[in-house]
GROMACS .gro file of C-alpha atoms in nm:
model
  293
    1MET     CA    1  -1.030  -1.414  -2.548
    2PHE     CA    2  -0.856  -1.122  -2.377
    3LYS     CA    3  -1.052  -1.190  -2.054
    4GLU     CA    4  -0.857  -1.510  -2.007
    5MET     CA    5  -0.542  -1.300  -1.974
    6LEU     CA    6  -0.688  -1.079  -1.697
    7ASN     CA    7  -0.702  -1.145  -1.324
    8ILE     CA    8  -1.083  -1.110  -1.309
    9ILE     CA    9  -1.244  -1.169  -0.969
   10GLU     CA   10  -1.624  -1.175  -0.948
   11ILE     CA   11  -1.745  -1.015  -0.627
   12ASP     CA   12  -1.948  -1.237  -0.397
   13ASP     CA   13  -1.848  -1.088  -0.062
   14PHE     CA   14  -1.892  -0.715  -0.010
   15THR     CA   15  -1.702  -0.729   0.320
   16CYS     CA   16  -1.372  -0.848   0.176
   17GLN     CA   17  -1.081  -0.624   0.275
   18GLU     CA   18  -0.970  -0.558  -0.083
   19LEU     CA   19  -1.290  -0.362  -0.146
   20ASP     CA   20  -1.249  -0.128   0.152
   21ILE     CA   21  -1.073   0.132  -0.062
   22TYR     CA   22  -1.378   0.159  -0.286
   23ALA     CA   23  -1.657   0.127  -0.031
   24ARG     CA   24  -1.545   0.209   0.320
   25CYS     CA   25  -1.236   0.434   0.316
   26THR     CA   26  -1.257   0.812   0.290
   27GLU     CA   27  -1.027   0.996   0.054
   28ALA     CA   28  -0.846   1.142   0.355
   29GLN     CA   29  -0.777   0.789   0.476
   30LEU     CA   30  -0.653   0.687   0.133
   31LEU     CA   31  -0.425   0.993   0.125
   32ASN     CA   32  -0.254   0.865   0.442
   33LYS     CA   33  -0.074   1.185   0.547
   34ASP     CA   34   0.119   1.010   0.825
   35HIS     CA   35   0.263   0.760   0.575
   36PRO     CA   36   0.241   0.927   0.232
   37GLU     CA   37   0.455   0.655   0.076
   38ASP     CA   38   0.157   0.422   0.128
   39GLY     CA   39  -0.104   0.664  -0.006
   40ILE     CA   40  -0.338   0.568  -0.286
   41PHE     CA   41  -0.615   0.739  -0.480
   42ILE     CA   42  -0.916   0.637  -0.688
   43ALA     CA   43  -0.942   0.732  -1.055
   44GLU     CA   44  -1.281   0.715  -1.225
   45SER     CA   45  -1.371   0.642  -1.590
   46PRO     CA   46  -1.153   0.481  -1.860
   47LYS     CA   47  -1.019   0.814  -1.992
   48VAL     CA   48  -0.903   0.936  -1.652
   49ILE     CA   49  -0.760   0.596  -1.556
   50GLY     CA   50  -0.578   0.572  -1.889
   51ARG     CA   51  -0.413   0.910  -1.838
   52ALA     CA   52  -0.304   0.808  -1.488
   53LEU     CA   53  -0.144   0.494  -1.629
   54ASP     CA   54   0.022   0.700  -1.905
   55ALA     CA   55   0.174   0.919  -1.634
   56GLY     CA   56   0.333   0.617  -1.469
   57TYR     CA   57   0.104   0.564  -1.171
   58THR     CA   58   0.101   0.204  -1.048
   59PRO     CA   59  -0.242   0.035  -1.034
   60VAL     CA   60  -0.349  -0.153  -0.722
   61SER     CA   61  -0.682  -0.291  -0.842
   62VAL     CA   62  -0.979  -0.220  -1.067
   63LEU     CA   63  -1.353  -0.222  -0.998
   64VAL     CA   64  -1.566  -0.252  -1.311
   65GLU     CA   65  -1.925  -0.322  -1.401
   66LYS     CA   66  -1.962  -0.666  -1.559
   67ARG     CA   67  -2.153  -0.537  -1.862
   68GLN     CA   68  -1.875  -0.292  -1.943
   69ILE     CA   69  -1.628  -0.575  -1.994
   70LYS     CA   70  -1.857  -0.724  -2.255
   71ASP     CA   71  -1.995  -0.423  -2.439
   72ASN     CA   72  -1.790  -0.107  -2.386
   73LYS     CA   73  -1.508  -0.063  -2.637
   74GLU     CA   74  -1.333   0.207  -2.432
   75THR     CA   75  -1.337  -0.012  -2.120
   76ILE     CA   76  -1.219  -0.319  -2.311
   77GLU     CA   77  -0.927  -0.127  -2.466
   78LEU     CA   78  -0.822   0.000  -2.124
   79LEU     CA   79  -0.846  -0.343  -1.963
   80GLU     CA   80  -0.616  -0.478  -2.231
   81ARG     CA   81  -0.342  -0.280  -2.060
   82PHE     CA   82  -0.380  -0.513  -1.759
   83GLU     CA   83  -0.326  -0.831  -1.959
   84ASP     CA   84  -0.070  -1.071  -1.815
   85THR     CA   85  -0.050  -0.875  -1.487
   86ASP     CA   86  -0.159  -0.977  -1.140
   87VAL     CA   87  -0.368  -0.660  -1.091
   88PRO     CA   88  -0.707  -0.782  -0.960
   89ILE     CA   89  -1.007  -0.680  -1.172
   90PHE     CA   90  -1.308  -0.691  -0.938
   91THR     CA   91  -1.640  -0.711  -1.118
   92ALA     CA   92  -2.012  -0.749  -1.051
   93GLU     CA   93  -2.348  -0.654  -1.199
   94PHE     CA   94  -2.456  -0.289  -1.191
   95ASP     CA   95  -2.705  -0.327  -0.905
   96MET     CA   96  -2.450  -0.499  -0.685
   97LEU     CA   97  -2.183  -0.235  -0.750
   98SER     CA   98  -2.428   0.043  -0.674
   99LYS     CA   99  -2.495  -0.114  -0.336
  100LEU     CA  100  -2.123  -0.153  -0.273
  101THR     CA  101  -2.013   0.200  -0.364
  102GLY     CA  102  -2.336   0.381  -0.283
  103PHE     CA  103  -2.353   0.557  -0.621
  104LYS     CA  104  -2.351   0.492  -0.993
  105LEU     CA  105  -2.002   0.437  -1.132
  106THR     CA  106  -1.900   0.694  -1.394
  107ARG     CA  107  -1.858   0.498  -1.716
  108GLY     CA  108  -1.871   0.181  -1.504
  109MET     CA  109  -1.512   0.177  -1.381
  110LEU     CA  110  -1.288   0.273  -1.087
  111CYS     CA  111  -0.918   0.210  -1.040
  112ALA     CA  112  -0.706   0.237  -0.727
  113LEU     CA  113  -0.351   0.358  -0.790
  114LYS     CA  114  -0.045   0.429  -0.577
  115ARG     CA  115   0.048   0.790  -0.520
  116GLN     CA  116   0.387   0.920  -0.632
  117LYS     CA  117   0.626   1.125  -0.422
  118LEU     CA  118   0.571   1.495  -0.483
  119THR     CA  119   0.848   1.710  -0.626
  120SER     CA  120   0.968   2.022  -0.445
  121PHE     CA  121   0.804   2.333  -0.588
  122ARG     CA  122   1.151   2.477  -0.642
  123VAL     CA  123   1.248   2.189  -0.869
  124LEU     CA  124   0.912   2.175  -1.041
  125CYS     CA  125   0.936   2.535  -1.159
  126GLU     CA  126   1.277   2.501  -1.320
  127GLU     CA  127   1.281   2.606  -1.690
  128LYS     CA  128   0.912   2.699  -1.687
  129GLU     CA  129   0.786   3.039  -1.798
  130ARG     CA  130   0.415   3.030  -1.708
  131ILE     CA  131   0.287   2.873  -1.386
  132ALA     CA  132  -0.038   2.890  -1.189
  133ILE     CA  133  -0.064   2.903  -0.810
  134LEU     CA  134  -0.382   2.813  -0.624
  135GLU     CA  135  -0.426   2.962  -0.277
  136ASN     CA  136  -0.668   2.769  -0.057
  137VAL     CA  137  -0.898   2.656  -0.341
  138MET     CA  138  -1.087   2.398  -0.140
  139ASN     CA  139  -1.358   2.286  -0.382
  140PRO     CA  140  -1.234   1.976  -0.574
  141THR     CA  141  -1.462   2.060  -0.868
  142ASN     CA  142  -1.293   2.398  -0.904
  143VAL     CA  143  -0.947   2.242  -0.871
  144GLY     CA  144  -1.027   1.993  -1.145
  145ALA     CA  145  -1.167   2.259  -1.377
  146ILE     CA  146  -0.863   2.482  -1.321
  147PHE     CA  147  -0.631   2.197  -1.414
  148ARG     CA  148  -0.824   2.138  -1.734
  149SER     CA  149  -0.784   2.504  -1.826
  150ALA     CA  150  -0.416   2.499  -1.728
  151ALA     CA  151  -0.352   2.203  -1.957
  152ALA     CA  152  -0.538   2.358  -2.249
  153LEU     CA  153  -0.412   2.714  -2.212
  154ASN     CA  154  -0.035   2.700  -2.173
  155MET     CA  155   0.027   2.681  -1.799
  156GLU     CA  156   0.337   2.466  -1.756
  157ALA     CA  157   0.288   2.380  -1.388
  158VAL     CA  158   0.041   2.425  -1.103
  159LEU     CA  159   0.143   2.492  -0.742
  160LEU     CA  160  -0.105   2.454  -0.457
  161THR     CA  161  -0.095   2.588  -0.103
  162PRO     CA  162  -0.162   2.336   0.176
  163GLY     CA  163  -0.520   2.462   0.212
  164CYS     CA  164  -0.617   2.343  -0.138
  165SER     CA  165  -0.812   2.031  -0.222
  166ASP     CA  166  -0.590   1.748  -0.345
  167PRO     CA  167  -0.586   1.724  -0.728
  168LEU     CA  168  -0.598   1.342  -0.704
  169TYR     CA  169  -0.927   1.336  -0.518
  170ARG     CA  170  -1.171   1.147  -0.736
  171ARG     CA  171  -1.398   1.441  -0.818
  172ALA     CA  172  -1.105   1.670  -0.899
  173SER     CA  173  -0.937   1.423  -1.134
  174ARG     CA  174  -1.268   1.337  -1.300
  175VAL     CA  175  -1.365   1.701  -1.361
  176SER     CA  176  -1.015   1.765  -1.497
  177MET     CA  177  -1.067   1.482  -1.750
  178GLY     CA  178  -0.737   1.337  -1.629
  179THR     CA  179  -0.531   1.650  -1.697
  180VAL     CA  180  -0.411   1.638  -1.335
  181PHE     CA  181  -0.188   1.359  -1.468
  182GLN     CA  182  -0.059   1.570  -1.756
  183VAL     CA  183   0.023   1.907  -1.597
  184PRO     CA  184   0.312   1.896  -1.345
  185TRP     CA  185   0.195   1.999  -0.998
  186THR     CA  186   0.291   1.995  -0.635
  187PHE     CA  187   0.206   2.148  -0.298
  188ILE     CA  188   0.407   2.439  -0.161
  189GLU     CA  189   0.525   2.266   0.154
  190ASP     CA  190   0.841   2.232   0.357
  191ASP     CA  191   0.989   1.896   0.263
  192ASN     CA  192   1.116   1.831   0.617
  193GLU     CA  193   1.033   1.467   0.691
  194MET     CA  194   0.923   1.551   1.047
  195ARG     CA  195   0.578   1.707   1.013
  196CYS     CA  196   0.610   1.877   1.352
  197GLU     CA  197   0.922   2.060   1.230
  198ARG     CA  198   0.781   2.183   0.898
  199LYS     CA  199   0.755   2.557   0.837
  200GLU     CA  200   0.476   2.749   0.671
  201LEU     CA  201   0.625   2.859   0.339
  202TRP     CA  202   0.325   3.036   0.189
  203PRO     CA  203   0.299   3.316   0.115
  204GLU     CA  204   0.611   3.512   0.212
  205GLN     CA  205   0.894   3.262   0.176
  206ALA     CA  206   0.755   3.091  -0.133
  207ILE     CA  207   0.683   3.416  -0.316
  208LEU     CA  208   1.028   3.554  -0.236
  209GLU     CA  209   1.189   3.232  -0.362
  210LEU     CA  210   0.987   3.242  -0.683
  211LYS     CA  211   1.083   3.606  -0.737
  212LYS     CA  212   1.447   3.512  -0.686
  213ALA     CA  213   1.399   3.246  -0.955
  214GLY     CA  214   1.293   3.521  -1.195
  215TYR     CA  215   0.913   3.512  -1.171
  216LYS     CA  216   0.690   3.816  -1.164
  217MET     CA  217   0.393   3.745  -0.941
  218ALA     CA  218   0.046   3.835  -1.070
  219ALA     CA  219  -0.237   3.817  -0.816
  220LEU     CA  220  -0.583   3.787  -0.969
  221ALA     CA  221  -0.782   4.019  -0.744
  222LEU     CA  222  -0.992   4.335  -0.736
  223SER     CA  223  -0.824   4.639  -0.585
  224ASP     CA  224  -0.788   5.010  -0.651
  225ASN     CA  225  -0.447   4.963  -0.812
  226SER     CA  226  -0.529   4.658  -1.026
  227VAL     CA  227  -0.411   4.649  -1.387
  228SER     CA  228  -0.626   4.505  -1.662
  229ILE     CA  229  -0.549   4.150  -1.762
  230ASP     CA  230  -0.471   4.268  -2.115
  231ASP     CA  231  -0.205   4.514  -1.999
  232PRO     CA  232   0.088   4.475  -2.247
  233LYS     CA  233   0.341   4.474  -1.959
  234LEU     CA  234   0.214   4.135  -1.846
  235LEU     CA  235   0.275   3.967  -2.180
  236LYS     CA  236   0.629   4.103  -2.191
  237GLU     CA  237   0.728   3.927  -1.870
  238GLU     CA  238   0.964   3.636  -1.935
  239LYS     CA  239   0.842   3.437  -1.635
  240LEU     CA  240   0.498   3.488  -1.481
  241ALA     CA  241   0.318   3.321  -1.192
  242VAL     CA  242  -0.063   3.366  -1.192
  243ILE     CA  243  -0.215   3.339  -0.843
  244LEU     CA  244  -0.582   3.252  -0.790
  245GLY     CA  245  -0.770   3.250  -0.460
  246THR     CA  246  -1.059   3.064  -0.308
  247GLU     CA  247  -1.424   3.137  -0.373
  248GLY     CA  248  -1.568   3.427  -0.175
  249GLU     CA  249  -1.267   3.537   0.027
  250GLY     CA  250  -1.026   3.558  -0.265
  251LEU     CA  251  -0.654   3.601  -0.203
  252ARG     CA  252  -0.503   3.692   0.132
  253ASP     CA  253  -0.403   4.057   0.176
  254GLU     CA  254  -0.047   3.950   0.250
  255THR     CA  255  -0.030   3.758  -0.077
  256ILE     CA  256  -0.153   4.057  -0.279
  257THR     CA  257   0.094   4.290  -0.107
  258LEU     CA  258   0.388   4.062  -0.194
  259CYS     CA  259   0.297   4.040  -0.563
  260ASP     CA  260   0.437   4.251  -0.848
  261TYR     CA  261   0.097   4.293  -1.013
  262THR     CA  262  -0.264   4.286  -0.902
  263VAL     CA  263  -0.464   4.187  -1.209
  264LYS     CA  264  -0.835   4.218  -1.279
  265ILE     CA  265  -1.063   4.084  -1.550
  266PRO     CA  266  -1.284   4.369  -1.682
  267MET     CA  267  -1.653   4.298  -1.616
  268ALA     CA  268  -1.979   4.414  -1.771
  269HIS     CA  269  -2.339   4.451  -1.644
  270GLY     CA  270  -2.229   4.519  -1.288
  271VAL     CA  271  -2.085   4.171  -1.235
  272ASP     CA  272  -1.806   4.197  -0.979
  273SER     CA  273  -1.627   3.865  -1.031
  274LEU     CA  274  -1.628   3.521  -1.191
  275ASN     CA  275  -1.618   3.177  -1.037
  276VAL     CA  276  -1.250   3.091  -0.980
  277ALA     CA  277  -1.259   2.813  -1.239
  278ALA     CA  278  -1.405   3.046  -1.504
  279ALA     CA  279  -1.158   3.320  -1.407
  280SER     CA  280  -0.870   3.076  -1.446
  281ALA     CA  281  -0.967   3.001  -1.807
  282VAL     CA  282  -0.975   3.372  -1.893
  283ALA     CA  283  -0.648   3.441  -1.711
  284PHE     CA  284  -0.461   3.144  -1.858
  285TRP     CA  285  -0.576   3.226  -2.210
  286GLN     CA  286  -0.461   3.586  -2.187
  287LEU     CA  287  -0.149   3.551  -1.974
  288GLY     CA  288  -0.030   3.237  -2.149
  289GLN     CA  289  -0.012   3.421  -2.480
  290LYS     CA  290   0.362   3.472  -2.460
  291LYS     CA  291   0.409   3.103  -2.531
  292ARG     CA  292   0.178   3.120  -2.830
  293LEU     CA  293   0.340   3.423  -2.991
   0.00000   0.00000   0.00000
């Protein structure tokens, strides 16, 4: 009965323009940097899509496997949220969708949603005690995993430098299990509307501004003067920003120099470091303790 209240459109023409966002547009094209107000992103799986809707993102359309509408309780419950709306629900059999998208749909469902305007990092950090900063973490899988740890382990916001992968890229949001829609985040960028006039804020200006706002900056890195992650001084800090770098290269020397602490995770068996996503879980658990105490 509920299907009669949905705008279901069975696909019979793979070339129709409405399907370009699922089949023929890259995520960079969907991001639309020249006109961010028109940017969209693709969320994948009912759980992730549901969390995006909960966060207030506006749906553009849905692409769903026909069988899922009949048999999958999770999909049916999500689609009920589109009842009595004009949001198009494109559907087809599994084989046809695989040809259209080029891969198997995760849990049989994709949803295109409009992006929201990003908040200034200065505003985002107001009244927050524990934040994470990602410097040039380019792998979307790592970004998604870090967000999941941030949500679970008391990080109140995530800031990203311009070199990071976008948290709304499909792989990142899927790996995060939709927590990219639950943890406040933004890019550390000059909000000047003219891109050609924007200034590079990271690391010097941004770190100095965060220090002025009361944050102590903790760079997760190996160096001769690193303190252990369980150093009691870290837990006593009222406001702490935990900075994580990209795989391999780690944090920039300039970033480390500007920080109040260089922090290391003690290792055994001669292991020198962890994957950045694994390191984030350890760091957030330990350094987020102040909020648990």
